[in-house]
Tab-separated table of C-alpha atoms in Angstrom:
chain	number	residue	atom	x	y	z
A	1	MET	CA	-116.800	7.190	55.258
A	2	ASP	CA	-114.794	9.664	56.571
A	3	GLY	CA	-111.058	9.331	58.431
A	4	ILE	CA	-107.774	10.519	58.721
A	5	CYS	CA	-104.878	9.079	56.332
A	6	THR	CA	-101.133	9.105	57.488
A	7	LEU	CA	-97.413	8.259	56.310
A	8	ALA	CA	-95.026	6.200	59.184
A	9	ASN	CA	-92.585	3.516	59.602
A	10	ASP	CA	-90.326	2.575	62.509
A	11	ARG	CA	-88.155	5.070	62.321
A	12	MET	CA	-90.956	7.937	62.693
A	13	SER	CA	-92.689	5.831	65.344
A	14	PRO	CA	-92.236	8.403	68.401
A	15	PHE	CA	-94.342	10.624	66.563
A	16	LEU	CA	-96.423	8.410	65.893
A	17	GLU	CA	-97.185	7.395	69.569
A	18	ALA	CA	-97.597	11.184	70.365
A	19	PHE	CA	-99.751	11.306	66.915
A	20	LEU	CA	-102.547	8.699	68.263
A	21	PRO	CA	-103.339	9.252	71.233
A	22	SER	CA	-104.319	13.001	70.313
A	23	VAL	CA	-106.485	11.525	67.117
A	24	ARG	CA	-107.880	9.218	69.714
A	25	ALA	CA	-108.470	11.993	72.540
A	26	HIS	CA	-110.445	13.794	70.286
A	27	MET	CA	-112.306	11.437	67.933
A	28	PRO	CA	-112.465	8.304	69.105
A	29	ASP	CA	-114.361	6.197	66.662
A	30	LEU	CA	-112.990	8.262	63.303
A	31	PRO	CA	-111.207	5.791	61.373
A	32	VAL	CA	-107.470	5.891	60.740
A	33	ARG	CA	-105.073	4.685	57.617
A	34	ILE	CA	-101.417	4.794	57.943
A	35	ILE	CA	-99.281	4.063	54.981
A	36	PRO	CA	-95.872	2.440	55.506
A	37	PHE	CA	-93.074	4.901	54.337
A	38	ASP	CA	-90.956	0.946	54.292
A	39	ASP	CA	-90.889	-1.879	55.234
A	40	ASN	CA	-90.074	-1.933	58.775
A	41	ILE	CA	-93.316	-0.531	60.242
A	42	GLU	CA	-93.040	-3.373	63.062
A	43	LYS	CA	-93.347	-0.735	66.177
A	44	THR	CA	-95.790	1.190	63.385
A	45	LYS	CA	-98.002	-2.133	63.590
A	46	ALA	CA	-97.884	-2.388	66.855
A	47	LEU	CA	-99.316	1.086	67.659
A	48	ALA	CA	-101.745	0.687	64.861
A	49	LYS	CA	-102.930	-2.300	66.894
A	50	SER	CA	-103.208	-0.334	70.363
A	51	HIS	CA	-105.157	2.493	69.059
A	52	ARG	CA	-107.140	0.708	66.437
A	53	ALA	CA	-105.916	2.204	63.120
A	54	GLN	CA	-105.128	0.150	60.099
A	55	ILE	CA	-102.461	-0.388	57.868
A	56	VAL	CA	-102.146	0.156	54.152
A	57	GLU	CA	-100.703	-2.106	51.373
A	58	PRO	CA	-99.166	0.072	49.034
A	59	ASP	CA	-100.100	0.056	45.462
A	60	GLN	CA	-96.957	-0.453	43.923
A	61	ARG	CA	-98.130	1.791	40.828
A	62	TRP	CA	-96.974	4.792	43.023
A	63	ASP	CA	-93.474	3.054	43.843
A	64	GLU	CA	-93.131	2.731	40.245
A	65	LEU	CA	-93.981	6.591	39.349
A	66	GLY	CA	-91.758	7.843	42.250
A	67	ALA	CA	-89.090	5.297	40.539
A	68	LYS	CA	-89.339	6.923	37.249
A	69	LEU	CA	-89.409	10.516	38.442
A	70	PHE	CA	-86.599	10.418	41.183
A	71	GLY	CA	-84.146	7.359	40.919
A	72	ASP	CA	-81.609	6.751	43.498
A	73	GLU	CA	-82.450	10.515	44.158
A	74	ASP	CA	-82.368	10.938	48.375
A	75	TYR	CA	-84.575	13.194	49.663
A	76	ARG	CA	-82.351	14.030	52.695
A	77	ARG	CA	-79.484	11.386	53.343
A	78	GLY	CA	-80.497	7.656	53.229
A	79	VAL	CA	-84.044	8.528	52.640
A	80	PRO	CA	-85.197	8.007	48.703
A	81	ALA	CA	-87.477	10.891	47.706
A	82	TRP	CA	-89.661	8.101	45.373
A	83	ARG	CA	-91.090	6.857	48.548
A	84	TYR	CA	-92.992	10.443	49.604
A	85	LEU	CA	-95.432	9.483	46.851
A	86	ARG	CA	-96.386	6.894	48.626
A	87	LYS	CA	-98.752	9.152	50.444
A	88	LEU	CA	-101.191	9.150	47.301
A	89	ASN	CA	-101.985	5.770	48.263
A	90	ALA	CA	-104.414	7.898	50.458
A	91	PHE	CA	-106.408	8.330	47.629
A	92	GLN	CA	-106.752	4.299	47.274
A	93	THR	CA	-108.072	3.463	51.011
A	94	ASP	CA	-111.649	2.326	51.711
A	95	LEU	CA	-112.167	6.020	52.794
A	96	ASP	CA	-115.046	8.332	50.982
A	97	ARG	CA	-113.183	11.349	52.091
A	98	PHE	CA	-110.055	11.765	54.238
A	99	LEU	CA	-107.770	14.167	55.819
A	100	PHE	CA	-104.309	13.488	54.964
A	101	LEU	CA	-101.747	14.885	58.266
A	102	ASP	CA	-98.264	14.056	57.976
A	103	VAL	CA	-97.202	11.731	60.816
A	104	ASN	CA	-94.969	14.619	63.036
A	105	CYS	CA	-98.600	16.667	63.926
A	106	LEU	CA	-100.667	16.645	67.089
A	107	VAL	CA	-104.636	16.813	66.729
A	108	LEU	CA	-105.879	19.534	69.085
A	109	ASN	CA	-109.160	19.837	68.591
A	110	ASP	CA	-112.335	17.447	66.720
A	111	LEU	CA	-112.030	17.589	63.131
A	112	ARG	CA	-115.107	16.557	61.631
A	113	PRO	CA	-116.489	19.919	61.446
A	114	LEU	CA	-113.438	20.309	58.854
A	115	TRP	CA	-115.417	17.678	56.265
A	116	THR	CA	-118.412	19.951	56.135
A	117	ALA	CA	-116.778	22.899	55.939
A	118	CYS	CA	-114.447	22.013	53.439
A	119	MET	CA	-115.770	19.228	51.166
A	120	SER	CA	-118.629	20.217	49.427
A	121	ASP	CA	-118.743	18.703	45.341
A	122	ALA	CA	-116.853	22.363	43.991
A	123	GLN	CA	-114.124	21.327	45.892
A	124	ASP	CA	-111.636	18.007	44.975
A	125	ILE	CA	-108.828	19.065	47.076
A	126	VAL	CA	-108.428	21.228	49.873
A	127	PHE	CA	-104.653	22.230	51.966
A	128	ALA	CA	-104.308	23.650	55.554
A	129	ILE	CA	-101.889	26.171	53.620
A	130	ARG	CA	-99.527	27.087	51.041
A	131	SER	CA	-95.886	25.823	50.219
A	132	ARG	CA	-92.615	27.998	49.785
A	133	LEU	CA	-92.687	28.543	46.125
A	134	ASP	CA	-89.113	27.132	45.522
A	135	ARG	CA	-90.046	23.964	47.420
A	136	THR	CA	-92.216	22.849	44.745
A	137	ILE	CA	-92.122	23.827	41.473
A	138	SER	CA	-88.261	25.341	40.994
A	139	LYS	CA	-88.991	27.629	37.735
A	140	PRO	CA	-90.417	30.712	37.729
A	141	ASP	CA	-91.617	30.876	34.380
A	142	VAL	CA	-93.204	27.278	34.836
A	143	ARG	CA	-94.829	28.387	38.227
A	144	SER	CA	-96.501	30.923	36.085
A	145	VAL	CA	-97.452	28.255	33.495
A	146	LEU	CA	-99.469	26.585	35.999
A	147	GLU	CA	-101.240	29.421	37.893
A	148	ILE	CA	-102.565	29.850	34.305
A	149	LEU	CA	-104.051	26.226	34.509
A	150	SER	CA	-104.936	26.588	37.853
A	151	PRO	CA	-105.521	29.924	38.600
A	152	ARG	CA	-105.627	28.871	42.816
A	153	LEU	CA	-102.612	27.123	42.759
A	154	GLY	CA	-100.274	30.197	43.526
A	155	GLY	CA	-97.414	29.071	44.607
A	156	ALA	CA	-98.688	25.926	45.083
A	157	PHE	CA	-100.013	24.107	48.270
A	158	ASN	CA	-97.853	22.412	51.315
A	159	ALA	CA	-98.824	18.648	51.286
A	160	CYS	CA	-98.729	17.697	55.240
A	161	CYS	CA	-102.774	18.562	55.617
A	162	PHE	CA	-104.570	18.127	52.860
A	163	MET	CA	-108.547	17.078	52.598
A	164	SER	CA	-110.179	14.848	49.641
A	165	ARG	CA	-111.804	11.716	48.115
A	166	ARG	CA	-110.760	8.128	46.885
A	167	GLY	CA	-109.990	8.458	43.794
A	168	THR	CA	-109.161	12.089	42.959
A	169	ILE	CA	-105.694	11.017	41.794
A	170	GLU	CA	-105.452	8.101	40.030
A	171	PRO	CA	-102.200	6.377	39.428
A	172	GLU	CA	-102.549	5.345	35.846
A	173	THR	CA	-103.377	8.805	34.728
A	174	ALA	CA	-100.843	9.571	37.448
A	175	LEU	CA	-98.615	7.590	35.760
A	176	ALA	CA	-99.438	8.285	32.274
A	177	ILE	CA	-98.347	11.789	33.223
A	178	GLY	CA	-95.041	10.756	34.991
A	179	ARG	CA	-94.164	9.456	31.698
A	180	ASN	CA	-91.932	11.990	31.125
A	181	LYS	CA	-88.668	11.879	32.877
A	182	ASN	CA	-87.651	15.418	32.698
A	183	LEU	CA	-90.830	16.414	34.624
A	184	ARG	CA	-88.211	16.217	37.846
A	185	LEU	CA	-86.221	18.820	36.281
A	186	LEU	CA	-88.956	21.029	36.920
A	187	PHE	CA	-89.600	19.832	40.394
A	188	GLY	CA	-88.639	21.636	43.556
A	189	ARG	CA	-87.695	20.004	46.532
A	190	ALA	CA	-90.965	18.305	48.215
A	191	PRO	CA	-91.243	14.843	45.977
A	192	GLU	CA	-95.081	14.354	46.266
A	193	GLN	CA	-96.372	18.136	46.787
A	194	ALA	CA	-94.242	18.834	43.321
A	195	PHE	CA	-96.142	15.940	41.741
A	196	MET	CA	-99.261	16.949	43.125
A	197	ALA	CA	-99.192	20.513	41.771
A	198	TRP	CA	-98.551	19.109	38.574
A	199	TYR	CA	-100.817	17.076	38.766
A	200	ILE	CA	-104.024	19.161	39.564
A	201	ALA	CA	-103.161	22.064	37.223
A	202	VAL	CA	-103.124	19.475	34.104
A	203	THR	CA	-105.944	17.241	34.903
A	204	GLY	CA	-108.070	20.420	36.108
A	205	LEU	CA	-109.061	19.887	39.681
A	206	ASN	CA	-110.437	22.212	42.014
A	207	ALA	CA	-108.026	22.945	44.391
A	208	PHE	CA	-108.244	25.253	47.267
A	209	SER	CA	-106.954	26.607	50.380
A	210	MET	CA	-109.352	26.331	53.743
A	211	ALA	CA	-108.750	30.198	54.027
A	212	GLU	CA	-110.118	30.442	50.883
A	213	ILE	CA	-113.219	28.804	51.887
A	214	SER	CA	-113.668	30.153	55.462
A	215	ARG	CA	-111.809	33.112	57.168
A	216	SER	CA	-112.494	31.062	60.421
A	217	LEU	CA	-109.913	28.273	58.860
A	218	ARG	CA	-107.407	30.328	57.297
A	219	ARG	CA	-104.820	29.177	60.514
A	220	ILE	CA	-105.710	25.643	61.740
A	221	ILE	CA	-102.110	24.409	61.808
A	222	GLY	CA	-99.080	25.898	63.252
A	223	GLY	CA	-95.448	24.889	64.594
A	224	ALA	CA	-93.401	25.542	67.403
A	225	ARG	CA	-93.065	29.355	66.828
A	226	PHE	CA	-95.964	30.472	68.978
A	227	SER	CA	-97.155	28.654	72.232
A	228	ILE	CA	-100.329	27.600	72.149
A	229	GLU	CA	-102.782	27.130	75.165
A	230	LYS	CA	-106.108	25.633	76.365
A	231	THR	CA	-109.367	27.856	77.296
A	232	ASP	CA	-111.572	26.517	79.812
A	233	GLY	CA	-114.060	25.125	77.500
A	234	GLY	CA	-111.479	22.835	75.927
A	235	LEU	CA	-110.288	24.746	72.629
A	236	HIS	CA	-106.557	25.428	71.872
A	237	ARG	CA	-105.527	28.659	70.619
A	238	PHE	CA	-102.782	30.849	70.070
A	239	ALA	CA	-101.410	32.488	72.805
A	240	GLU	CA	-99.292	34.978	71.083
A	241	GLY	CA	-97.652	35.784	67.691
A	242	PRO	CA	-100.269	37.038	64.509
A	243	TRP	CA	-102.623	34.431	65.228
A	244	LYS	CA	-103.464	35.146	69.209
A	245	ASN	CA	-107.090	33.763	70.364
A	246	ASN	CA	-107.493	32.250	66.875
A	247	PRO	CA	-108.511	28.587	67.436
A	248	ILE	CA	-105.636	25.840	66.567
A	249	TYR	CA	-106.568	22.743	65.607
A	250	LEU	CA	-103.208	21.004	64.257
A	251	LEU	CA	-99.717	20.802	65.883
A	252	LYS	CA	-96.614	20.227	63.583
A	253	TRP	CA	-92.840	19.975	63.996
A	254	GLY	CA	-91.133	20.012	61.059
A	255	GLY	CA	-87.804	17.965	60.925
A	256	GLN	CA	-87.786	13.863	60.662
A	257	ASP	CA	-86.510	13.230	64.409
A	258	VAL	CA	-88.054	14.251	67.821
A	259	SER	CA	-85.366	16.183	68.513
A	260	ALA	CA	-87.277	19.400	67.178
A	261	VAL	CA	-89.590	19.092	69.775
A	262	HIS	CA	-87.391	18.977	72.795
A	263	GLY	CA	-87.003	21.807	74.322
A	264	GLY	CA	-89.083	23.708	71.768
A	265	LYS	CA	-92.549	25.895	72.638
A	266	ASN	CA	-95.287	23.273	73.251
A	267	ALA	CA	-93.040	20.354	74.198
A	268	ASP	CA	-95.370	19.890	76.931
A	269	LEU	CA	-98.570	18.632	74.601
A	270	PHE	CA	-96.054	16.344	72.355
A	271	HIS	CA	-95.073	14.541	75.584
A	272	HIS	CA	-98.262	14.860	77.226
A	273	HIS	CA	-99.587	12.746	73.800
A	274	ARG	CA	-96.760	10.154	73.715
A	275	GLN	CA	-96.959	9.350	77.458
A	276	MET	CA	-100.505	8.257	76.608
A	277	ALA	CA	-99.316	5.681	73.984
A	278	LEU	CA	-96.322	4.735	76.564
A	279	SER	CA	-98.304	4.251	79.685
């Protein structure tokens, strides 16, 4: 069974209000699993029920690992860094294969062909885009070691959008790797992204970018930098910029607040889908 996973709470519910209708607009029956970021999920539960999504019970082992590595460190003010490792619950749902998406995304086209294109036996994890070097592993010499262990890792991948299978990353193995608290000194700012890069390298998982698999998938996700247009056939494409006329499957905003959307390009797409949830 294939499906989508995301990480959410009530603080992010304005994004979830747009995210879930965008999924259902293109994939009405695709299973959706929501991992709670914290215990503030009353609105999240209501939205899940309205859009036929299921809340996942978090595995405490990921919380334990996060606490060991990041302690009381904040990712943003008032937002504990360790909670981002809850994203790894995506590897333990009932979905055989999954696409994880950050909740501040919109789905613009049917994503089901991605499983056919990206999830052969040769691929353990496939990421949509790469990340800035310093956000993943902070020390250049450590990055060099990781690139020897896992040549495709490069500057590591962005964990906002990736595909994999149930059990590819395992809690017990992760806990064994995370016993050394000094790992935190090697990691950059993105908690789950840094740990996933380390896990991939030391366990020998095969990680790919979508661009490595197919040129047509080299840029399936975009932000608010370039305008998006819808063709007569219903396909969304970049209307400007270096990927002009290329299809875009996902639209993602930065930040943790819908103020990142207001006044920016493509805000109409966000408001359109959010209105579907509120009407």
